[in-house]
Each structure stands twice: as C-alpha cells, then as structure tokens.
PDB file of C-alpha atoms and ligand atoms in Angstrom:
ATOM      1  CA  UNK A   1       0.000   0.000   0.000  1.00  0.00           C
ATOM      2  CA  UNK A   2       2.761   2.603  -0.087  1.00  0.00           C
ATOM      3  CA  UNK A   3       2.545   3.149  -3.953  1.00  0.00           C
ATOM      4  CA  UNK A   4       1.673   6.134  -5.707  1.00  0.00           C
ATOM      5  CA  UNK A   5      -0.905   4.083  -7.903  1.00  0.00           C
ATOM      6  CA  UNK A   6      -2.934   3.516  -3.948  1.00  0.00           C
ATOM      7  CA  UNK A   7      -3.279   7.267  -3.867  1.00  0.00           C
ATOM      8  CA  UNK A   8      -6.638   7.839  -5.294  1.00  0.00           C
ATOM      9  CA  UNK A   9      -9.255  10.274  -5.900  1.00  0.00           C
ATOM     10  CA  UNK A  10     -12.367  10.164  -3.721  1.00  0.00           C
ATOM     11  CA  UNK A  11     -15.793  11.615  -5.292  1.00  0.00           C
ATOM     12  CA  UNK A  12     -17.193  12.849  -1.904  1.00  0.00           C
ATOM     13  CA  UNK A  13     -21.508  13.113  -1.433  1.00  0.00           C
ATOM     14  CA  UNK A  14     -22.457  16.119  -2.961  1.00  0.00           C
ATOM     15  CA  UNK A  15     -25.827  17.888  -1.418  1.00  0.00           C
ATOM     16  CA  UNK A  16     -26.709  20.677  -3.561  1.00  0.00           C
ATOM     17  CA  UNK A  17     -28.837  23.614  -2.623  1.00  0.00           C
ATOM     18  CA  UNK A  18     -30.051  26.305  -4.718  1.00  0.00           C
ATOM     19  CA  UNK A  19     -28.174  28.949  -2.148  1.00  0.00           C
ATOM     20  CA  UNK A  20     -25.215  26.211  -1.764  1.00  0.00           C
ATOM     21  CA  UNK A  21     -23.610  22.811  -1.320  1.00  0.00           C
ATOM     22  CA  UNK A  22     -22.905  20.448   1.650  1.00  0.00           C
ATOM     23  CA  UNK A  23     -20.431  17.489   1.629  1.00  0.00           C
ATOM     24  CA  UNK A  24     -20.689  15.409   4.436  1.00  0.00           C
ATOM     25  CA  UNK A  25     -17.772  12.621   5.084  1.00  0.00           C
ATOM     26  CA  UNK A  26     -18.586   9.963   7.337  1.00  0.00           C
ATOM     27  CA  UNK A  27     -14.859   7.685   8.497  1.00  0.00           C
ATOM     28  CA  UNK A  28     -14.559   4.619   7.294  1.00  0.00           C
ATOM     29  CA  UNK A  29     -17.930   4.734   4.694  1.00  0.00           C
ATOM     30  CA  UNK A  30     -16.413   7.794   2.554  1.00  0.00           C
ATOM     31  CA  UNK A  31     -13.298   7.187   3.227  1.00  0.00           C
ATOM     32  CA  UNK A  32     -11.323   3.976   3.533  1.00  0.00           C
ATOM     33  CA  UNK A  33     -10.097   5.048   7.675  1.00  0.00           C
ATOM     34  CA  UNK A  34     -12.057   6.641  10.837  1.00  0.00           C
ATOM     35  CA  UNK A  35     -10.911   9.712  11.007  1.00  0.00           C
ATOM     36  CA  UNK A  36      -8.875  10.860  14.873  1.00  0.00           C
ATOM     37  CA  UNK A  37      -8.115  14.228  13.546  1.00  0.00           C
ATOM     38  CA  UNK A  38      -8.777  17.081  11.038  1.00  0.00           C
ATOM     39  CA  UNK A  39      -7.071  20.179  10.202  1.00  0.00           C
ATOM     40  CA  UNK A  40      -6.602  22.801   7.998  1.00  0.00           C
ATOM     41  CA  UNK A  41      -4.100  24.613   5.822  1.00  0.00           C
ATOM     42  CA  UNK A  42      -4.606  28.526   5.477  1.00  0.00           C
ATOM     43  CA  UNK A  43      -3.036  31.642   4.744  1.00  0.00           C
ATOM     44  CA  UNK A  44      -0.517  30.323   2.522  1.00  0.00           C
ATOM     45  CA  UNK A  45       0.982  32.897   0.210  1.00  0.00           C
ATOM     46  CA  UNK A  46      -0.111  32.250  -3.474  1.00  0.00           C
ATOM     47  CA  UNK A  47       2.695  29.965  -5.777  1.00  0.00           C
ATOM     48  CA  UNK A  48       4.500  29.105  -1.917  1.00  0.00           C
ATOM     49  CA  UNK A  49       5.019  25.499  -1.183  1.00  0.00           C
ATOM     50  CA  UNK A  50       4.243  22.994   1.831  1.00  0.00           C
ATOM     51  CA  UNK A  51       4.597  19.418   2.755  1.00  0.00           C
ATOM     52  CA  UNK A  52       7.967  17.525   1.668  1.00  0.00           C
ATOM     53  CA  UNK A  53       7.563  14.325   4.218  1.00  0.00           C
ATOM     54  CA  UNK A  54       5.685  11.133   4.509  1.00  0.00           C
ATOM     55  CA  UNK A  55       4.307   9.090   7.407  1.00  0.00           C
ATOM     56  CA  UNK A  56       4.838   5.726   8.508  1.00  0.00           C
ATOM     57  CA  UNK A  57       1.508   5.482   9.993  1.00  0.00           C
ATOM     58  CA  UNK A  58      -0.660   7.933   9.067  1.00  0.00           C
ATOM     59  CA  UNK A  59      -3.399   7.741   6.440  1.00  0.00           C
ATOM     60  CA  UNK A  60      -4.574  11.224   5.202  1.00  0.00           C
ATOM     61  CA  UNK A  61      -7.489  12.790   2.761  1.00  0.00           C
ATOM     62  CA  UNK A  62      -6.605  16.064   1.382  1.00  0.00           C
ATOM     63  CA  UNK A  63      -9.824  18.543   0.427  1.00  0.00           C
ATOM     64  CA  UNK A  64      -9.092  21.844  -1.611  1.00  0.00           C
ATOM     65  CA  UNK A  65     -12.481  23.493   0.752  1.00  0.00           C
ATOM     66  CA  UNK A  66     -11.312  26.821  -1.325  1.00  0.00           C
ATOM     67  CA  UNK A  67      -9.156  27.288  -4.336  1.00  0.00           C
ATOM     68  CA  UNK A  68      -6.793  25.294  -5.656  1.00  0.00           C
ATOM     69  CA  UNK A  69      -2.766  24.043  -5.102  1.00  0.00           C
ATOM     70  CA  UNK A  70      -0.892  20.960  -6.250  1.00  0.00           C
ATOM     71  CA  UNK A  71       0.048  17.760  -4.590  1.00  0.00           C
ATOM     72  CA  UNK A  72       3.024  15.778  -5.763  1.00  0.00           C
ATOM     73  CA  UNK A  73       3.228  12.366  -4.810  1.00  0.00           C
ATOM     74  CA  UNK A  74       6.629   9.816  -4.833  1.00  0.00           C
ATOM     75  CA  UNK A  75       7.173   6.757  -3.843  1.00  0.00           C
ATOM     76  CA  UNK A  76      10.543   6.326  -4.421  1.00  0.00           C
ATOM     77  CA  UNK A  77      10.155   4.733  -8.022  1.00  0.00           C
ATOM     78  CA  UNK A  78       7.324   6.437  -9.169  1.00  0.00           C
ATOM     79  CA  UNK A  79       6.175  10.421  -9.203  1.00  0.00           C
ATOM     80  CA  UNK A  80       2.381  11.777  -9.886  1.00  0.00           C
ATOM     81  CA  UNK A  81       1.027  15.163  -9.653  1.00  0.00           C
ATOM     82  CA  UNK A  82      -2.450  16.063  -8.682  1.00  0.00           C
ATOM     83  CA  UNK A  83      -4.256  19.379  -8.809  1.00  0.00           C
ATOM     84  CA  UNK A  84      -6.937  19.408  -5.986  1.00  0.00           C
ATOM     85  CA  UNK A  85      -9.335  22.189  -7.630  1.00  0.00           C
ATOM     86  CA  UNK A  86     -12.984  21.165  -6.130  1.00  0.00           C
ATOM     87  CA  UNK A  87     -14.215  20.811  -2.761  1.00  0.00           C
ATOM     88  CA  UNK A  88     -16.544  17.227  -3.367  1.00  0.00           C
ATOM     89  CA  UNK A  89     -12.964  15.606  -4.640  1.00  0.00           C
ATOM     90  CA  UNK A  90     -10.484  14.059  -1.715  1.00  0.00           C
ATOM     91  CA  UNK A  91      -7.277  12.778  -2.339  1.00  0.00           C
ATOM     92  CA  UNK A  92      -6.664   9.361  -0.698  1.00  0.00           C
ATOM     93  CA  UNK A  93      -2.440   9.052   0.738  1.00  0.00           C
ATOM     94  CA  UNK A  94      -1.868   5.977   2.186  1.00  0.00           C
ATOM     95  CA  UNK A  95       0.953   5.794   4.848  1.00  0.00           C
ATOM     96  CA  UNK A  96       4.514   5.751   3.277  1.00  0.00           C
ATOM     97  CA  UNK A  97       3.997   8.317   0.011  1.00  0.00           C
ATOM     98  CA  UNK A  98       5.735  11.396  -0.017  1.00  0.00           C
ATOM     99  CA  UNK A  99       3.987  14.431  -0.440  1.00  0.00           C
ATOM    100  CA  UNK A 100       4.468  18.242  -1.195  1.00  0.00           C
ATOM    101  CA  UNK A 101       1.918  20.657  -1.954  1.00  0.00           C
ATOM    102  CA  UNK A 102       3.098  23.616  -3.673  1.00  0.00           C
ATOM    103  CA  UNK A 103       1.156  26.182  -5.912  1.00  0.00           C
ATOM    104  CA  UNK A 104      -1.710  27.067  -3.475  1.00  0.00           C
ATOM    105  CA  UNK A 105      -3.917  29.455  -5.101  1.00  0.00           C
ATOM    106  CA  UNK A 106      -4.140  33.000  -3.110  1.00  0.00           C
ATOM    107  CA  UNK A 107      -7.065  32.232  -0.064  1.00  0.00           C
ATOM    108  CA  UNK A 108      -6.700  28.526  -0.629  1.00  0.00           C
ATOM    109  CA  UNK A 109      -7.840  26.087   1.979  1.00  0.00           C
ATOM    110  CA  UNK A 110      -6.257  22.188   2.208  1.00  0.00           C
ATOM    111  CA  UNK A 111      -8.965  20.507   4.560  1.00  0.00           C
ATOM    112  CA  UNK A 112      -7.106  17.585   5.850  1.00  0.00           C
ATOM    113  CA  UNK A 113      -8.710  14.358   7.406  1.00  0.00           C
ATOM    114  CA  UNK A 114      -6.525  12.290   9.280  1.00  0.00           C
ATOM    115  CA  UNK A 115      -6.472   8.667  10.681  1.00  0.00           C
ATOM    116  CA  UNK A 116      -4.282   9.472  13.791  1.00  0.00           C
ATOM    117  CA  UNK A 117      -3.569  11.842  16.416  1.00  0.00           C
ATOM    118  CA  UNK A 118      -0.418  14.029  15.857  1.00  0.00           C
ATOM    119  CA  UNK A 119       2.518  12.481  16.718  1.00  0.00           C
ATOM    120  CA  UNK A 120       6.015  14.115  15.618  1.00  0.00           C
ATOM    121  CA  UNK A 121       7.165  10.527  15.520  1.00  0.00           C
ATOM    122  CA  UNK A 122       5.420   9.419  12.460  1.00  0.00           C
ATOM    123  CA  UNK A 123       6.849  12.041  10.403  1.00  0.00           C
ATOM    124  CA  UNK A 124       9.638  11.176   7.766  1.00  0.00           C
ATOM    125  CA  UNK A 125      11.221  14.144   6.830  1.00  0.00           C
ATOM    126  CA  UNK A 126      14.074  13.953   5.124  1.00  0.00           C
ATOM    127  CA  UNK A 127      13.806  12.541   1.554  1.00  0.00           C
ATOM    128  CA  UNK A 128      16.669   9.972   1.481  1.00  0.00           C
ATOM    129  CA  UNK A 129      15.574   8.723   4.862  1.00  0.00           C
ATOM    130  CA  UNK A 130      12.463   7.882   3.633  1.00  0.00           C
ATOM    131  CA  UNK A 131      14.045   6.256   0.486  1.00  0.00           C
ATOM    132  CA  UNK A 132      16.080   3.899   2.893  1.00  0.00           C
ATOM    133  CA  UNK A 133      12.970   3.047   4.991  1.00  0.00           C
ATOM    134  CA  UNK A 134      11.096   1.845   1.447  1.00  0.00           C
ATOM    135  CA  UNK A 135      14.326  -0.112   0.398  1.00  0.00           C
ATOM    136  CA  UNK A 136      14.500  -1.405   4.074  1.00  0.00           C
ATOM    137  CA  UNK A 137      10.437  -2.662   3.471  1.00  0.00           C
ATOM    138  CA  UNK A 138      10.613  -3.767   0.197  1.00  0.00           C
TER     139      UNK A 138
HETATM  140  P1  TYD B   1       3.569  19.993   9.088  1.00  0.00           P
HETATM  141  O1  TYD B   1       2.694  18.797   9.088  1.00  0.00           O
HETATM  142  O2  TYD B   1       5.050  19.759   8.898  1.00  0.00           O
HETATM  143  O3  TYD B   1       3.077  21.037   7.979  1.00  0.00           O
HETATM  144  P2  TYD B   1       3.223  21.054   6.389  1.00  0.00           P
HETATM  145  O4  TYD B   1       3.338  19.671   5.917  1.00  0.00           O
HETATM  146  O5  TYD B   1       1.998  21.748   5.935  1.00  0.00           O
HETATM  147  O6  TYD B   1       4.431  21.871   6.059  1.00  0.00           O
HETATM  148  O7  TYD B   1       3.308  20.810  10.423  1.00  0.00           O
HETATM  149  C1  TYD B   1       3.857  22.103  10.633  1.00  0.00           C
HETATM  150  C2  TYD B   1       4.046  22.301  12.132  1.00  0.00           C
HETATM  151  O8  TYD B   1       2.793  22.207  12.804  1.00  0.00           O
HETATM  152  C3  TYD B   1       4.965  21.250  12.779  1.00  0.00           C
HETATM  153  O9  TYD B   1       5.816  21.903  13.683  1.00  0.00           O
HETATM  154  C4  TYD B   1       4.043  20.349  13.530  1.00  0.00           C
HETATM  155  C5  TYD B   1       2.829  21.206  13.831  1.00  0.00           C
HETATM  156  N1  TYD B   1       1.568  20.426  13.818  1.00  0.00           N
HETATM  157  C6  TYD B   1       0.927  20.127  15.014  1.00  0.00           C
HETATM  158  O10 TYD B   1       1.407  20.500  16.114  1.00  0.00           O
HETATM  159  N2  TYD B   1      -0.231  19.398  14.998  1.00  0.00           N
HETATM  160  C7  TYD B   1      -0.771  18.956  13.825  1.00  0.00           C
HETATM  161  O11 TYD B   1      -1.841  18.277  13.844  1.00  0.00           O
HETATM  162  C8  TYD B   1      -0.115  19.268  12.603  1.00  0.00           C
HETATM  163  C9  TYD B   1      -0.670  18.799  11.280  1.00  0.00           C
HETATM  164  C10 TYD B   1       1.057  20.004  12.644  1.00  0.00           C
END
C-alpha cells in the first residue's frame, strides 16, 4: 500500500442547494479510515510550497475546501502530480507516500482528514531517509 498508484481520488456526497452545497464525510464509509483528527491549511501565500515528508503510519485525505494548489506524490520509483481544484474531490495518501503541496492558489484552503492523532514521531522528513525506509520494506 505505499505506492503512488494507492493514492486515489475520492468523489465525496455532494448535497446541492439552490443557495449552496454540503459534503458530508462519514470515516470509514467515505473514506477507507475513521478519522482521529482534522485540520486545515490557510493563509498560505499564493505559488508558496508545503509538505515535503511522509508518514509511517498515518493515512490522510486532502480537500481543496477553497481554491486550488498541487500535490506531488513519490514513492521512491514512481512520481504523480495532482491538482486538488474542487471541494466534493479528496485525495486518498496511504501511509509511506511522499507528499508536497506547492502552488496554493491566493485564499486557498487544504482541509485535511486524518487517521491518527499528531505524533512528531510518524513524520519522515528527510527525503533519502524515507528512500532507505522503502528499500529497508521492500
Ligand atoms: P507539518 O505537518 O510539517 O506542515 P506542512 O506539511 O503543511 O508543512 O506541520 C507544521 C508544524 O505544525 C509542525 O511543527 C508540527 C505542527 N503540527 C501540530 O502540532 N499538529 C498537527 O496536527 C499538525 C498537522 C502540525
């Protein structure tokens, strides 16, 4: 599970209104994991960049609530870029797949869902460790 080809787009439920939308996303029926934790990215200057780490744990969905910005995926062998653009489309990451998010339009929000509290530990963040932890795996 810690290819790029397990990263997937999610079609979230869609309610529409004629003064709005709703998406609802219920753990573990939406999504493939329940969700511990959720935050959100905000305030980043327009064209800057974020991200550049993986997890060994964690399992994340990444919502563009506002704008738009990029998400490039690795896995070591393998690279794919994603533009998150609408708010009804989540990216799946699976644990183990290096992200960076770069090219956040100006007001963009990243909704993030995660599987797991925050723990420091989980965090790979420098790019040949994590290449020697999926060599060390494989
Ligand atoms: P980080 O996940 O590295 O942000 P990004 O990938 O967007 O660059 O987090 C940035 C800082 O915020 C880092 O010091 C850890 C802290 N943080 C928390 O304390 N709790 C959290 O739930 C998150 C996501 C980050």
């Amino acid at each position: 599970m810690s290819s790029v080809n397990h990263c997937k787009i999610i079609t979230l439920p869609k309610i529409d209104g004629t003064t709005g939308s709703i998406t609802p996303i219920t753990g573990g029926k939406d999504i493939p994991f329940e969700i511990a934790r959720i935050y959100y990215l905000y305030d980043v200057p327009g064209g800057e960049a974020r991200g550049g780490h993986a997890h060994k744990e964690l399992q994340q969905l990444l919502i563009s609530a506002s704008g738009s910005f990029d998400v490039i995926l690795k896995d070591g062998r393998k690279k794919r870029k994603i533009c998150l653009n609408r708010s009804y489309y989540g990216l799946y990451i699976p644990k183990l797949i290096w992200r960076e998010l770069d090219n956040f339009s100006t007001g963009a929000i990243c909704l993030v869902l995660a599987s797991l509290p925050y723990d420091e530990n989980d965090y790979i963040r420098n790019y040949k460790s994590y290449l020697n932890i999926k060599k060390a795996i494989l």
